[in-house]
Tab-separated table of C-alpha atoms and ligand atoms in Angstrom:
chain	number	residue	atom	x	y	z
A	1	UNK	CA	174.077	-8.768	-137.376
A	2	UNK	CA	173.690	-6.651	-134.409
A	3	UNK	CA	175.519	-6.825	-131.263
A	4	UNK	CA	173.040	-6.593	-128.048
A	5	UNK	CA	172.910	-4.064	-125.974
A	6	UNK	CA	170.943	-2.687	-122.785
A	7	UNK	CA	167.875	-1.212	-122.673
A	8	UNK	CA	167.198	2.356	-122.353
A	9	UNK	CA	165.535	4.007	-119.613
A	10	UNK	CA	164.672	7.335	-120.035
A	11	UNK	CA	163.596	10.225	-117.952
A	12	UNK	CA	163.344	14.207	-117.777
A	13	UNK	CA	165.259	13.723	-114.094
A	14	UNK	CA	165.152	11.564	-111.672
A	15	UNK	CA	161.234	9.876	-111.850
A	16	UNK	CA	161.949	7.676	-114.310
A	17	UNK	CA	163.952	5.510	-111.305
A	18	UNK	CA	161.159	5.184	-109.439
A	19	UNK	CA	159.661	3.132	-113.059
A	20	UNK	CA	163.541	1.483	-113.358
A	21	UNK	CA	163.007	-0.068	-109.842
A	22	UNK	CA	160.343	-1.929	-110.652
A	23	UNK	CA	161.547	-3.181	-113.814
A	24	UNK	CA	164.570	-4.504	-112.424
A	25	UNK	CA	162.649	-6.437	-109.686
A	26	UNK	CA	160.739	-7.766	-112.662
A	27	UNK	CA	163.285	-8.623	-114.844
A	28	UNK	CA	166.852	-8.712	-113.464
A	29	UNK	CA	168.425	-10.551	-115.862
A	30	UNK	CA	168.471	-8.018	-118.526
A	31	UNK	CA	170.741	-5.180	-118.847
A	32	UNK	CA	169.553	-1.688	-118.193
A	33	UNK	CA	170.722	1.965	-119.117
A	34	UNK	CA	169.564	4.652	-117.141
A	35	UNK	CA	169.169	8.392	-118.418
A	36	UNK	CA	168.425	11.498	-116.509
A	37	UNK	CA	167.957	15.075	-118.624
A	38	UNK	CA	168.422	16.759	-115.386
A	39	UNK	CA	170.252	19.672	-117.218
A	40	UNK	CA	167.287	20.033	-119.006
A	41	UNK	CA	164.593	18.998	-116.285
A	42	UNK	CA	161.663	19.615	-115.643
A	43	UNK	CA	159.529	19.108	-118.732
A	44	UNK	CA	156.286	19.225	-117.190
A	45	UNK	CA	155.835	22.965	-117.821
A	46	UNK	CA	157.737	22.617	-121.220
A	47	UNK	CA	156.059	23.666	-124.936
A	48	UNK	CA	155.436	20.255	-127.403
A	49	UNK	CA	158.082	21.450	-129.738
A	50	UNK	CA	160.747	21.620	-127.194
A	51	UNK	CA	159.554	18.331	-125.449
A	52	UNK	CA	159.502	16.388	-128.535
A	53	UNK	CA	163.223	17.907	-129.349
A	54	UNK	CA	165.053	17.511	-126.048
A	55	UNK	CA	163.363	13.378	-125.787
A	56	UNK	CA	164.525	12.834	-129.735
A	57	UNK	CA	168.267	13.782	-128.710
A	58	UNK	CA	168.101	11.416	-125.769
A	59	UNK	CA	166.304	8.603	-127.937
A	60	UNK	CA	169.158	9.230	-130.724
A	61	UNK	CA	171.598	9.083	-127.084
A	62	UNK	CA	170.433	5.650	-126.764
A	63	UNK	CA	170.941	4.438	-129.709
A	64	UNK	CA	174.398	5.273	-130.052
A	65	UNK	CA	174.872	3.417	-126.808
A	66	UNK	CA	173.179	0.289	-128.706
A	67	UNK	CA	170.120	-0.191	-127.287
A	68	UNK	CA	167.452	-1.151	-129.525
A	69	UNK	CA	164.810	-0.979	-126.874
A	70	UNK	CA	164.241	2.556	-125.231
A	71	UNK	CA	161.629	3.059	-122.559
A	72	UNK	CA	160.120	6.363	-121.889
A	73	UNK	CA	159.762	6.255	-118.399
A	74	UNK	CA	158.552	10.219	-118.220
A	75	UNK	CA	154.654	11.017	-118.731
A	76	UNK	CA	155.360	14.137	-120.134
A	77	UNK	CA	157.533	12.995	-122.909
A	78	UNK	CA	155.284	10.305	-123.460
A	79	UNK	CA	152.358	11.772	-123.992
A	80	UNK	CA	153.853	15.045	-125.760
A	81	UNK	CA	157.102	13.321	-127.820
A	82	UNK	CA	156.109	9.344	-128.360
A	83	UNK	CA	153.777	9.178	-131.178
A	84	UNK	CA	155.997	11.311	-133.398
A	85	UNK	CA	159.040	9.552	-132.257
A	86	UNK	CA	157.522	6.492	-133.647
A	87	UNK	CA	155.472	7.422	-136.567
A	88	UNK	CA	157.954	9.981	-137.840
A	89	UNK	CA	161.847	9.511	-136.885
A	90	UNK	CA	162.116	5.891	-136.439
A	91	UNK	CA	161.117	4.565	-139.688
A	92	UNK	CA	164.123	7.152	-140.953
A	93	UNK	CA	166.772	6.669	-138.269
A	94	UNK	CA	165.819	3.446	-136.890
A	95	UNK	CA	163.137	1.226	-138.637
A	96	UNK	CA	164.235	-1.721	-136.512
A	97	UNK	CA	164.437	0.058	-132.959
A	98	UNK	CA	161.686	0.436	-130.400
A	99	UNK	CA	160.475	3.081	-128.082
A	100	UNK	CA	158.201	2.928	-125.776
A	101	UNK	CA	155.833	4.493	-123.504
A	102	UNK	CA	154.517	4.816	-119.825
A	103	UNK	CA	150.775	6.038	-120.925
A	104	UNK	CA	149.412	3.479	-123.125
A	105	UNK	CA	150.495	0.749	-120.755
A	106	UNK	CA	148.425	2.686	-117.499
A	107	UNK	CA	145.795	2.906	-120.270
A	108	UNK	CA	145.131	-0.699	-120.428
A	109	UNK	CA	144.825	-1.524	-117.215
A	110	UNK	CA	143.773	1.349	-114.894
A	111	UNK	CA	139.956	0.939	-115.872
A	112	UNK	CA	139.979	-2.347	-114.030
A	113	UNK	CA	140.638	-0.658	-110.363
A	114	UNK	CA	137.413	1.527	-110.396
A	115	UNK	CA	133.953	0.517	-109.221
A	116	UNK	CA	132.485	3.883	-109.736
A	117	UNK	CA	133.958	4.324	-113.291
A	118	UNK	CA	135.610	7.554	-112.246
A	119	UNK	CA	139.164	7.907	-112.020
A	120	UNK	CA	141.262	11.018	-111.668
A	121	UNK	CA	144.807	11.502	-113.414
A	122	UNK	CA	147.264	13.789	-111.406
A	123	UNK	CA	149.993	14.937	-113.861
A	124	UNK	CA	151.979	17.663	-114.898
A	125	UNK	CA	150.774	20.501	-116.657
A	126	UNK	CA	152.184	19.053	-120.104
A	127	UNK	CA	150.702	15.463	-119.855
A	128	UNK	CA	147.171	17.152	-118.734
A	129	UNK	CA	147.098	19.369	-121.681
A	130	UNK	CA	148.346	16.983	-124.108
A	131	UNK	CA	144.717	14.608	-123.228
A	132	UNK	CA	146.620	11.765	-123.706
A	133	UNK	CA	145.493	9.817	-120.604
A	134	UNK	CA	141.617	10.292	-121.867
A	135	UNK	CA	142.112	9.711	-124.984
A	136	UNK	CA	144.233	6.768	-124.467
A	137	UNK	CA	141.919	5.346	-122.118
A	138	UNK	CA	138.982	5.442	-123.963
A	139	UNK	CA	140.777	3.197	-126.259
A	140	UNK	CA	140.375	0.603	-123.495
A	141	UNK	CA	137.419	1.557	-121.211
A	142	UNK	CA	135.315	4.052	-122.818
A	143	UNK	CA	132.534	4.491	-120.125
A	144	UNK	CA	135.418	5.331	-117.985
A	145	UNK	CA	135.533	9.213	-116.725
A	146	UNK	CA	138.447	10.572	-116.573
A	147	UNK	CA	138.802	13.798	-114.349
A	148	UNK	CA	142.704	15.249	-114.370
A	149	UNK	CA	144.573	17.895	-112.153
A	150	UNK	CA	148.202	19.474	-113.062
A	151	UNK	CA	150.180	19.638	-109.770
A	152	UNK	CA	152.387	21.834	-111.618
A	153	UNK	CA	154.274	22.704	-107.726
A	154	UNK	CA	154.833	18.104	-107.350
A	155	UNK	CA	157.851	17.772	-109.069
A	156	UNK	CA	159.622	20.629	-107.870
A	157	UNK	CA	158.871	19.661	-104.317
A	158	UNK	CA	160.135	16.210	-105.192
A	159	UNK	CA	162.972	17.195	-106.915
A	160	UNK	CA	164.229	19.133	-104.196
A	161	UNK	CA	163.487	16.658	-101.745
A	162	UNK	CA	160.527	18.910	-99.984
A	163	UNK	CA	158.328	15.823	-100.703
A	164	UNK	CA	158.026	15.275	-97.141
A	165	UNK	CA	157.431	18.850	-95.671
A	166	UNK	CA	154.635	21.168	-94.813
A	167	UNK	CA	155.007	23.009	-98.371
A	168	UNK	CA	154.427	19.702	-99.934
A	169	UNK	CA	151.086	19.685	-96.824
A	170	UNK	CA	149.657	22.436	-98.561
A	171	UNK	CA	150.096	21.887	-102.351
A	172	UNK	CA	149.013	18.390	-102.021
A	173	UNK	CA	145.782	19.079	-100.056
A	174	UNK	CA	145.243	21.673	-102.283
A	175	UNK	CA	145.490	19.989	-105.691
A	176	UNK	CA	143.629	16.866	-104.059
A	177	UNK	CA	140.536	18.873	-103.359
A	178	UNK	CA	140.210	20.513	-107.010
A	179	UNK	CA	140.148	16.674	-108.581
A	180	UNK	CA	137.574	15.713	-105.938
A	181	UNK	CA	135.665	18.606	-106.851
A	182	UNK	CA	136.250	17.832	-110.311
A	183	UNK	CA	134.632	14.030	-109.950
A	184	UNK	CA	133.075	13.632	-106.283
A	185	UNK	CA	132.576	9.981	-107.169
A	186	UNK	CA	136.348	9.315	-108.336
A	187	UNK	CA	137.352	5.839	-106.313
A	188	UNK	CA	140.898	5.680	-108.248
A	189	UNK	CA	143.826	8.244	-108.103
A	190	UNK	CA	146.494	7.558	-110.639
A	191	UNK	CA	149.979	9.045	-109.981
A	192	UNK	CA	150.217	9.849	-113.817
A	193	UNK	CA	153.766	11.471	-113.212
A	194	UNK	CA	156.755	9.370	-111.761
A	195	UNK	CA	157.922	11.383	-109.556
A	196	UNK	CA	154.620	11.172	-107.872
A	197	UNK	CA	155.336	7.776	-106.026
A	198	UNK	CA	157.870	10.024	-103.570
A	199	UNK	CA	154.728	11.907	-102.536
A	200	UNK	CA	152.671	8.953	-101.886
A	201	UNK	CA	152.743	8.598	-98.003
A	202	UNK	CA	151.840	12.318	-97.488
A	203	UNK	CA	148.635	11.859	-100.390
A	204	UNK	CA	147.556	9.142	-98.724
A	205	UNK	CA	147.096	12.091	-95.801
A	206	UNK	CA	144.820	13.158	-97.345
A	207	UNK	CA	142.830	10.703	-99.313
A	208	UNK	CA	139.669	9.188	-98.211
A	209	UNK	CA	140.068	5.287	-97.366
A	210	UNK	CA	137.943	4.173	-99.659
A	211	UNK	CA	140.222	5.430	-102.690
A	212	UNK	CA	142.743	3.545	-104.308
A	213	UNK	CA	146.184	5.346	-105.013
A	214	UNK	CA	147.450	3.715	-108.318
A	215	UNK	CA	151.618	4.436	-109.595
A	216	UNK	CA	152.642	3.026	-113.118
A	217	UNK	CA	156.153	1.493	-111.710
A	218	UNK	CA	155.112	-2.095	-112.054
A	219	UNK	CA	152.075	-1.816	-114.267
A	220	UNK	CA	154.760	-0.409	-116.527
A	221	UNK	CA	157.038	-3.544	-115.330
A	222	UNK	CA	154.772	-6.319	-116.384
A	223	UNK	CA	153.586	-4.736	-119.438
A	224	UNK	CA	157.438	-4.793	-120.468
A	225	UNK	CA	157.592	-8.600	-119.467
A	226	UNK	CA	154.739	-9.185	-121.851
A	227	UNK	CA	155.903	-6.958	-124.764
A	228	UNK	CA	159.165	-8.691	-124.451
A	229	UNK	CA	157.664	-12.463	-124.867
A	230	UNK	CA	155.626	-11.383	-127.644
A	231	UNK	CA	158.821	-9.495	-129.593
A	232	UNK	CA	161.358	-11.808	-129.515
A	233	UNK	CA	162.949	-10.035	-132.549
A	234	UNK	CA	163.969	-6.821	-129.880
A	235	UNK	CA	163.987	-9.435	-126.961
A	236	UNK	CA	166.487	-11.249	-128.907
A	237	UNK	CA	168.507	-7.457	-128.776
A	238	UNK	CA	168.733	-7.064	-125.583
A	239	UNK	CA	171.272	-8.208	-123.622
A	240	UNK	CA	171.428	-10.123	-120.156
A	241	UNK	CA	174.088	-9.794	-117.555
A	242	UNK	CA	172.312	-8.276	-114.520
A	243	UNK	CA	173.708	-4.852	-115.238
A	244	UNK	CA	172.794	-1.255	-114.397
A	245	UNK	CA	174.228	1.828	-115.424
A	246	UNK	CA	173.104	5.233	-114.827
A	247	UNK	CA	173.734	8.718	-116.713
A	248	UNK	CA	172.623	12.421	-116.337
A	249	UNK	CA	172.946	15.169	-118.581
A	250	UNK	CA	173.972	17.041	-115.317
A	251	UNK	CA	176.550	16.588	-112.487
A	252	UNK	CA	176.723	13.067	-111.552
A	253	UNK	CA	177.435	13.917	-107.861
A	254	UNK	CA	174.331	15.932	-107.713
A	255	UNK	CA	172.715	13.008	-109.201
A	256	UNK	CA	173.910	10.469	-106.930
A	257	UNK	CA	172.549	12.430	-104.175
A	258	UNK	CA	169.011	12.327	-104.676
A	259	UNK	CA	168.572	9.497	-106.735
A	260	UNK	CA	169.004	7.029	-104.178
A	261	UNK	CA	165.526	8.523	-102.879
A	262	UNK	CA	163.664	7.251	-106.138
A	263	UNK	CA	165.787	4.034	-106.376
A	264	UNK	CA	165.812	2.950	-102.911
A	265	UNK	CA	169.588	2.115	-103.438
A	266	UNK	CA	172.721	3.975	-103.978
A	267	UNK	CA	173.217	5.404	-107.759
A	268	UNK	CA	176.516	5.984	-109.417
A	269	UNK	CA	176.297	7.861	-112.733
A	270	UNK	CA	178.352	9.495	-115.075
A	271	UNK	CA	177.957	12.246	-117.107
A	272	UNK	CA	176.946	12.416	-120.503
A	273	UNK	CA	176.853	15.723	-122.860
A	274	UNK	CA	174.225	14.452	-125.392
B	301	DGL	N1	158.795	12.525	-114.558
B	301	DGL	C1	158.082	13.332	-115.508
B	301	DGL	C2	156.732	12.704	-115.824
B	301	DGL	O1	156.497	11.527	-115.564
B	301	DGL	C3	157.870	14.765	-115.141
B	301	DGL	C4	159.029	15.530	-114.645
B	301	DGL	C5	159.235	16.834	-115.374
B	301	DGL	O2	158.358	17.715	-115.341
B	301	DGL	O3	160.294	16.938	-115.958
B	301	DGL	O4	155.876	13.375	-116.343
């Protein structure tokens, strides 16, 4: 038998807290371990290989901390590291563990905001190459357009908490004009990155009314509620005491700094070599 342990929530830096935050409003009761690859950070720019690589040593991470359930709260590692996570490395190293996604859960639901069936994706450079959002929504609303934009300059202006400043001004006017050039009749924006939801206030700047400004925090939430009721064999894993605990592959005090930003409450963490 297998003891229970928390589950794992996993991120190339800090973004993934904005997705954590909403899962612990969501589901308190469960325990809940937190991992930042800031050392490694950012992925967005990163090649598939080395995505896929760096995300298997955190997933292999969580494991050895006994969760059985690991979220990947990172677009870029979900659409660039997920499917051969699962299809390839689990059945070997853990045929009765899960990991998860951010993507396919957007996927199912993002269709039903748009009137106009046009949405646009703003991602990081990796997660637009990689097609996974069109792909994976077609799955789900195939007369759906899908228009993306990489805001390769986002995450860095998050990261280093610019996400409020005229550099942020420009970068986010400019890479909102290329997707509306891209689909004029686009009536849904999806923050397809989590590190997005820090640059929300100044996007809606610059976003016409009418357009609907979509993050994955609690679609993600409430798709985890639901995957949990139906798996009671993982759900049965996962243990419940109310408690979060936070890691970086970085310094800790460095992490505890910003990350209060994305989780809207003081972080402690500790640091973890992988
Ligand atoms: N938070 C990651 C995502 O959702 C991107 C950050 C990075 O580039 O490392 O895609």
């Amino acid at each position: 038998m297998t003891t229970k342990g928390p589950i794992g929530v996993f991120d190339s830096g800090y973004g993934g807290l904005t997705v954590l935050k909403e899962i612990v409003n969501k589901l308190p009761e469960y325990d809940y371990i937190y991992l930042g690859d800031n050392a490694r950070a950012p992925y967005g720019n990163r090649s598939f290989d080395t995505v896929y690589h760096y995300t298997l040593d955190c997933v292999k991470w969580f494991f050895k901390q006994g969760c059985s359930l690991v979220i990947l709260a990172c677009n870029t590692a979900s659409a660039k590291a997920l499917r051969t996570i699962q299809q390839n490395d689990l059945p070997i190293i853990a045929p009765d563990k899960r990991v998860l996604g951010v993507i396919r859960p957007t996927a199912e639901v993002i269709g039903n905001f748009s009137e106009t069936k046009n949405v646009g994706v703003l991602a990081t450079e990796g997660t637009v190459a990689s097609e996974s959002y069109p792909m994976e929504i077609a799955k789900f609303f195939p007369g759906l357009i899908v228009h993306q934009e990489a805001c390769p300059m986002w995450v860095p202006l998050v990261e280093n908490g610019e996400f409020d400043t005229h550099g942020a001004d420009y970068f986010v006017k400019k890479n909102l004009h290329n997707i509306f050039e891209k689909g004029k009749s686009i009536d849904v924006i999806l923050l397809g990155c989590t590190h997005y939801p820090l640059l929300k206030e100044k996007i809606k700047e610059y976003l016409p009314v009418a357009v609907k400004l979509i993050s994955q925090g609690e679609i993600v939430a409430e798709s985890l509620a639901n995957y949990l009721q139906r798996h009671p064999e993982i759900e049965s894993q996962c243990s419940k005491n109310g408690i979060q605990q936070f890691y970086t592959t970085d310094s800790a005090e460095d992490f505890d700094n910003r990350a209060s930003m994305f989780y809207g409450q003081p972080v402690k963490s500790v640091h973890t070599g992988l």
